[in-house]
């Protein structure tokens, strides 16, 4: 993927300031916040990528078929 293609996508699709995005990716401005979030979710048992957390209580780890999400979401929807 070409760098200019990525930058064009950032601008067009999500409206990010490309220069600001570059500065964030090259720096450590958010490193403490990211590490804190990592520790938090790891302490709650996340060991796989991807991991999906539903309603801050339900965890689906790893690549799962749609049926796994359906099984997790149906009881939550029924409970309202």
mmCIF file of N, CA and C in Angstrom:
data_model
loop_
_atom_site.group_PDB
_atom_site.id
_atom_site.type_symbol
_atom_site.label_atom_id
_atom_site.label_comp_id
_atom_site.label_asym_id
_atom_site.label_seq_id
_atom_site.Cartn_x
_atom_site.Cartn_y
_atom_site.Cartn_z
ATOM 1 N N UNK A 1 0.847 -1.178 0.000
ATOM 2 C CA UNK A 1 0.000 0.000 0.000
ATOM 3 C C UNK A 1 0.887 1.234 0.000
ATOM 4 N N UNK A 2 0.587 2.131 -0.865
ATOM 5 C CA UNK A 2 1.392 3.350 -0.962
ATOM 6 C C UNK A 2 1.035 4.323 0.142
ATOM 7 N N UNK A 3 2.059 5.015 0.632
ATOM 8 C CA UNK A 3 1.879 5.980 1.717
ATOM 9 C C UNK A 3 0.873 7.072 1.344
ATOM 10 N N UNK A 4 0.959 7.577 0.118
ATOM 11 C CA UNK A 4 0.032 8.642 -0.277
ATOM 12 C C UNK A 4 -1.404 8.136 -0.345
ATOM 13 N N UNK A 5 -1.579 6.849 -0.632
ATOM 14 C CA UNK A 5 -2.923 6.265 -0.627
ATOM 15 C C UNK A 5 -3.490 6.231 0.783
ATOM 16 N N UNK A 6 -2.650 5.870 1.736
ATOM 17 C CA UNK A 6 -3.085 5.833 3.135
ATOM 18 C C UNK A 6 -3.446 7.238 3.601
ATOM 19 N N UNK A 7 -2.615 8.207 3.268
ATOM 20 C CA UNK A 7 -2.887 9.583 3.684
ATOM 21 C C UNK A 7 -4.173 10.111 3.062
ATOM 22 N N UNK A 8 -4.397 9.791 1.806
ATOM 23 C CA UNK A 8 -5.635 10.227 1.155
ATOM 24 C C UNK A 8 -6.842 9.596 1.830
ATOM 25 N N UNK A 9 -6.713 8.337 2.205
ATOM 26 C CA UNK A 9 -7.800 7.643 2.894
ATOM 27 C C UNK A 9 -8.070 8.283 4.247
ATOM 28 N N UNK A 10 -7.001 8.609 4.981
ATOM 29 C CA UNK A 10 -7.183 9.263 6.273
ATOM 30 C C UNK A 10 -7.946 10.565 6.131
ATOM 31 N N UNK A 11 -7.595 11.326 5.130
ATOM 32 C CA UNK A 11 -8.262 12.612 4.924
ATOM 33 C C UNK A 11 -9.716 12.423 4.496
ATOM 34 N N UNK A 12 -9.925 11.583 3.502
ATOM 35 C CA UNK A 12 -11.253 11.454 2.905
ATOM 36 C C UNK A 12 -12.220 10.664 3.773
ATOM 37 N N UNK A 13 -11.760 9.566 4.331
ATOM 38 C CA UNK A 13 -12.677 8.668 5.022
ATOM 39 C C UNK A 13 -12.962 9.062 6.456
ATOM 40 N N UNK A 14 -11.971 9.538 7.172
ATOM 41 C CA UNK A 14 -12.198 9.820 8.592
ATOM 42 C C UNK A 14 -11.840 11.237 8.997
ATOM 43 N N UNK A 15 -11.351 12.027 8.076
ATOM 44 C CA UNK A 15 -11.088 13.424 8.352
ATOM 45 C C UNK A 15 -9.940 13.704 9.302
ATOM 46 N N UNK A 16 -8.978 12.786 9.390
ATOM 47 C CA UNK A 16 -7.835 13.014 10.269
ATOM 48 C C UNK A 16 -6.846 13.990 9.660
ATOM 49 N N UNK A 17 -6.214 14.732 10.518
ATOM 50 C CA UNK A 17 -5.103 15.594 10.125
ATOM 51 C C UNK A 17 -3.891 14.680 9.961
ATOM 52 N N UNK A 18 -3.430 14.506 8.746
ATOM 53 C CA UNK A 18 -2.358 13.561 8.451
ATOM 54 C C UNK A 18 -1.081 13.913 9.206
ATOM 55 N N UNK A 19 -0.734 15.179 9.257
ATOM 56 C CA UNK A 19 0.492 15.578 9.959
ATOM 57 C C UNK A 19 0.390 15.272 11.447
ATOM 58 N N UNK A 20 -0.772 15.510 12.026
ATOM 59 C CA UNK A 20 -0.969 15.198 13.453
ATOM 60 C C UNK A 20 -0.902 13.685 13.671
ATOM 61 N N UNK A 21 -1.486 12.926 12.779
ATOM 62 C CA UNK A 21 -1.440 11.466 12.890
ATOM 63 C C UNK A 21 0.003 10.974 12.822
ATOM 64 N N UNK A 22 0.786 11.534 11.914
ATOM 65 C CA UNK A 22 2.204 11.154 11.811
ATOM 66 C C UNK A 22 2.944 11.456 13.109
ATOM 67 N N UNK A 23 2.702 12.621 13.666
ATOM 68 C CA UNK A 23 3.379 13.021 14.907
ATOM 69 C C UNK A 23 3.014 12.082 16.053
ATOM 70 N N UNK A 24 1.756 11.712 16.136
ATOM 71 C CA UNK A 24 1.319 10.800 17.197
ATOM 72 C C UNK A 24 1.973 9.440 17.024
ATOM 73 N N UNK A 25 1.977 8.919 15.808
ATOM 74 C CA UNK A 25 2.565 7.605 15.560
ATOM 75 C C UNK A 25 4.072 7.592 15.788
ATOM 76 N N UNK A 26 4.734 8.697 15.536
ATOM 77 C CA UNK A 26 6.188 8.760 15.692
ATOM 78 C C UNK A 26 6.608 9.069 17.124
ATOM 79 N N UNK A 27 5.693 9.571 17.929
ATOM 80 C CA UNK A 27 6.053 10.011 19.274
ATOM 81 C C UNK A 27 5.556 9.082 20.364
ATOM 82 N N UNK A 28 5.598 9.593 21.580
ATOM 83 C CA UNK A 28 5.142 8.798 22.728
ATOM 84 C C UNK A 28 4.103 9.545 23.561
ATOM 85 N N UNK A 29 3.393 10.444 22.907
ATOM 86 C CA UNK A 29 2.399 11.272 23.599
ATOM 87 C C UNK A 29 1.345 10.447 24.338
ATOM 88 N N UNK A 30 0.942 9.339 23.774
ATOM 89 C CA UNK A 30 -0.135 8.533 24.359
ATOM 90 C C UNK A 30 0.353 7.217 24.950
ATOM 91 N N UNK A 31 1.644 7.044 25.081
ATOM 92 C CA UNK A 31 2.176 5.750 25.508
ATOM 93 C C UNK A 31 1.685 5.355 26.899
ATOM 94 N N UNK A 32 1.629 6.276 27.844
ATOM 95 C CA UNK A 32 1.165 5.929 29.196
ATOM 96 C C UNK A 32 -0.300 5.506 29.197
ATOM 97 N N UNK A 33 -1.112 6.230 28.451
ATOM 98 C CA UNK A 33 -2.532 5.893 28.365
ATOM 99 C C UNK A 33 -2.742 4.527 27.715
ATOM 100 N N UNK A 34 -2.006 4.253 26.660
ATOM 101 C CA UNK A 34 -2.112 2.967 25.971
ATOM 102 C C UNK A 34 -1.677 1.832 26.895
ATOM 103 N N UNK A 35 -0.560 2.004 27.578
ATOM 104 C CA UNK A 35 -0.071 0.955 28.494
ATOM 105 C C UNK A 35 -1.063 0.710 29.627
ATOM 106 N N UNK A 36 -1.668 1.775 30.144
ATOM 107 C CA UNK A 36 -2.666 1.626 31.208
ATOM 108 C C UNK A 36 -3.863 0.828 30.715
ATOM 109 N N UNK A 37 -4.322 1.141 29.514
ATOM 110 C CA UNK A 37 -5.436 0.381 28.934
ATOM 111 C C UNK A 37 -5.051 -1.072 28.710
ATOM 112 N N UNK A 38 -3.838 -1.325 28.240
ATOM 113 C CA UNK A 38 -3.374 -2.704 28.053
ATOM 114 C C UNK A 38 -3.410 -3.468 29.376
ATOM 115 N N UNK A 39 -2.856 -2.868 30.420
ATOM 116 C CA UNK A 39 -2.843 -3.525 31.737
ATOM 117 C C UNK A 39 -4.257 -3.812 32.222
ATOM 118 N N UNK A 40 -5.142 -2.842 32.049
ATOM 119 C CA UNK A 40 -6.527 -3.019 32.498
ATOM 120 C C UNK A 40 -7.178 -4.226 31.829
ATOM 121 N N UNK A 41 -7.129 -4.275 30.500
ATOM 122 C CA UNK A 41 -7.810 -5.352 29.786
ATOM 123 C C UNK A 41 -7.116 -6.688 29.978
ATOM 124 N N UNK A 42 -5.795 -6.701 30.090
ATOM 125 C CA UNK A 42 -5.095 -7.955 30.368
ATOM 126 C C UNK A 42 -5.461 -8.476 31.748
ATOM 127 N N UNK A 43 -5.645 -7.588 32.708
ATOM 128 C CA UNK A 43 -6.027 -8.020 34.062
ATOM 129 C C UNK A 43 -7.422 -8.630 34.084
ATOM 130 N N UNK A 44 -8.225 -8.309 33.061
ATOM 131 C CA UNK A 44 -9.573 -8.872 32.961
ATOM 132 C C UNK A 44 -9.608 -10.129 32.095
ATOM 133 N N UNK A 45 -8.437 -10.588 31.673
ATOM 134 C CA UNK A 45 -8.379 -11.875 30.990
ATOM 135 C C UNK A 45 -8.175 -11.852 29.492
ATOM 136 N N UNK A 46 -7.983 -10.701 28.902
ATOM 137 C CA UNK A 46 -7.778 -10.671 27.457
ATOM 138 C C UNK A 46 -6.396 -11.214 27.141
ATOM 139 N N UNK A 47 -6.384 -12.260 26.316
ATOM 140 C CA UNK A 47 -5.135 -12.894 25.919
ATOM 141 C C UNK A 47 -5.038 -13.099 24.413
ATOM 142 N N UNK A 48 -6.042 -12.654 23.670
ATOM 143 C CA UNK A 48 -6.076 -12.928 22.232
ATOM 144 C C UNK A 48 -6.449 -11.673 21.452
ATOM 145 N N UNK A 49 -6.047 -11.676 20.208
ATOM 146 C CA UNK A 49 -6.423 -10.614 19.286
ATOM 147 C C UNK A 49 -7.061 -11.291 18.086
ATOM 148 N N UNK A 50 -8.233 -10.899 17.671
ATOM 149 C CA UNK A 50 -9.025 -9.816 18.237
ATOM 150 C C UNK A 50 -9.764 -10.254 19.484
ATOM 151 N N UNK A 51 -10.130 -9.308 20.300
ATOM 152 C CA UNK A 51 -10.994 -9.524 21.454
ATOM 153 C C UNK A 51 -12.097 -8.484 21.398
ATOM 154 N N UNK A 52 -13.316 -8.930 21.601
ATOM 155 C CA UNK A 52 -14.461 -8.032 21.576
ATOM 156 C C UNK A 52 -15.090 -8.043 22.966
ATOM 157 N N UNK A 53 -15.249 -6.858 23.522
ATOM 158 C CA UNK A 53 -15.863 -6.718 24.841
ATOM 159 C C UNK A 53 -17.243 -6.115 24.632
ATOM 160 N N UNK A 54 -18.243 -6.774 25.162
ATOM 161 C CA UNK A 54 -19.615 -6.324 24.998
ATOM 162 C C UNK A 54 -20.128 -5.866 26.352
ATOM 163 N N UNK A 55 -20.570 -4.625 26.398
ATOM 164 C CA UNK A 55 -21.173 -4.062 27.609
ATOM 165 C C UNK A 55 -20.229 -4.121 28.805
ATOM 166 N N UNK A 56 -18.937 -4.024 28.555
ATOM 167 C CA UNK A 56 -17.900 -4.069 29.608
ATOM 168 C C UNK A 56 -17.983 -5.320 30.486
ATOM 169 N N UNK A 57 -18.712 -6.343 30.046
ATOM 170 C CA UNK A 57 -18.859 -7.546 30.871
ATOM 171 C C UNK A 57 -18.622 -8.851 30.137
ATOM 172 N N UNK A 58 -18.814 -8.864 28.842
ATOM 173 C CA UNK A 58 -18.758 -10.103 28.076
ATOM 174 C C UNK A 58 -17.595 -10.040 27.099
ATOM 175 N N UNK A 59 -16.818 -11.110 27.064
ATOM 176 C CA UNK A 59 -15.609 -11.151 26.254
ATOM 177 C C UNK A 59 -15.678 -12.276 25.237
ATOM 178 N N UNK A 60 -15.421 -11.925 23.981
ATOM 179 C CA UNK A 60 -15.295 -12.904 22.906
ATOM 180 C C UNK A 60 -13.879 -12.752 22.381
ATOM 181 N N UNK A 61 -13.093 -13.838 22.479
ATOM 182 C CA UNK A 61 -11.684 -13.761 22.094
ATOM 183 C C UNK A 61 -11.405 -14.528 20.816
ATOM 184 N N UNK A 62 -10.442 -14.021 20.069
ATOM 185 C CA UNK A 62 -9.989 -14.693 18.860
ATOM 186 C C UNK A 62 -10.988 -14.542 17.729
ATOM 187 N N UNK A 63 -10.584 -15.002 16.568
ATOM 188 C CA UNK A 63 -11.473 -14.973 15.416
ATOM 189 C C UNK A 63 -12.605 -15.963 15.627
ATOM 190 N N UNK A 64 -13.808 -15.485 15.622
ATOM 191 C CA UNK A 64 -14.973 -16.330 15.898
ATOM 192 C C UNK A 64 -15.967 -16.219 14.750
ATOM 193 N N UNK A 65 -16.737 -17.274 14.541
ATOM 194 C CA UNK A 65 -17.777 -17.221 13.512
ATOM 195 C C UNK A 65 -18.941 -16.342 13.988
ATOM 196 N N UNK A 66 -19.770 -15.899 13.080
ATOM 197 C CA UNK A 66 -20.911 -15.056 13.460
ATOM 198 C C UNK A 66 -21.790 -15.680 14.543
ATOM 199 N N UNK A 67 -21.875 -17.005 14.553
ATOM 200 C CA UNK A 67 -22.721 -17.691 15.537
ATOM 201 C C UNK A 67 -22.257 -17.422 16.968
ATOM 202 N N UNK A 68 -20.963 -17.269 17.163
ATOM 203 C CA UNK A 68 -20.454 -16.972 18.510
ATOM 204 C C UNK A 68 -20.956 -15.618 18.988
ATOM 205 N N UNK A 69 -21.000 -14.648 18.084
ATOM 206 C CA UNK A 69 -21.518 -13.332 18.444
ATOM 207 C C UNK A 69 -23.017 -13.394 18.676
ATOM 208 N N UNK A 70 -23.705 -14.169 17.870
ATOM 209 C CA UNK A 70 -25.145 -14.321 18.048
ATOM 210 C C UNK A 70 -25.451 -14.923 19.416
ATOM 211 N N UNK A 71 -24.706 -15.980 19.793
ATOM 212 C CA UNK A 71 -24.916 -16.611 21.108
ATOM 213 C C UNK A 71 -24.663 -15.621 22.245
ATOM 214 N N UNK A 72 -23.710 -14.749 22.079
ATOM 215 C CA UNK A 72 -23.403 -13.770 23.123
ATOM 216 C C UNK A 72 -24.423 -12.637 23.162
ATOM 217 N N UNK A 73 -24.895 -12.222 22.001
ATOM 218 C CA UNK A 73 -25.764 -11.049 21.940
ATOM 219 C C UNK A 73 -27.237 -11.336 22.210
ATOM 220 N N UNK A 74 -27.710 -12.511 21.846
ATOM 221 C CA UNK A 74 -29.141 -12.809 22.032
ATOM 222 C C UNK A 74 -29.591 -12.682 23.487
ATOM 223 N N UNK A 75 -28.897 -13.279 24.449
ATOM 224 C CA UNK A 75 -29.331 -13.123 25.854
ATOM 225 C C UNK A 75 -29.284 -11.667 26.320
ATOM 226 N N UNK A 76 -28.309 -10.919 25.856
ATOM 227 C CA UNK A 76 -28.223 -9.506 26.232
ATOM 228 C C UNK A 76 -29.403 -8.724 25.656
ATOM 229 N N UNK A 77 -29.759 -9.014 24.415
ATOM 230 C CA UNK A 77 -30.890 -8.331 23.793
ATOM 231 C C UNK A 77 -32.193 -8.697 24.493
ATOM 232 N N UNK A 78 -32.331 -9.956 24.865
ATOM 233 C CA UNK A 78 -33.551 -10.405 25.540
ATOM 234 C C UNK A 78 -33.685 -9.763 26.926
ATOM 235 N N UNK A 79 -32.549 -9.530 27.571
ATOM 236 C CA UNK A 79 -32.578 -8.929 28.907
ATOM 237 C C UNK A 79 -32.897 -7.441 28.851
ATOM 238 N N UNK A 80 -32.745 -6.864 27.651
ATOM 239 C CA UNK A 80 -33.071 -5.459 27.446
ATOM 240 C C UNK A 80 -32.084 -4.555 27.994
#
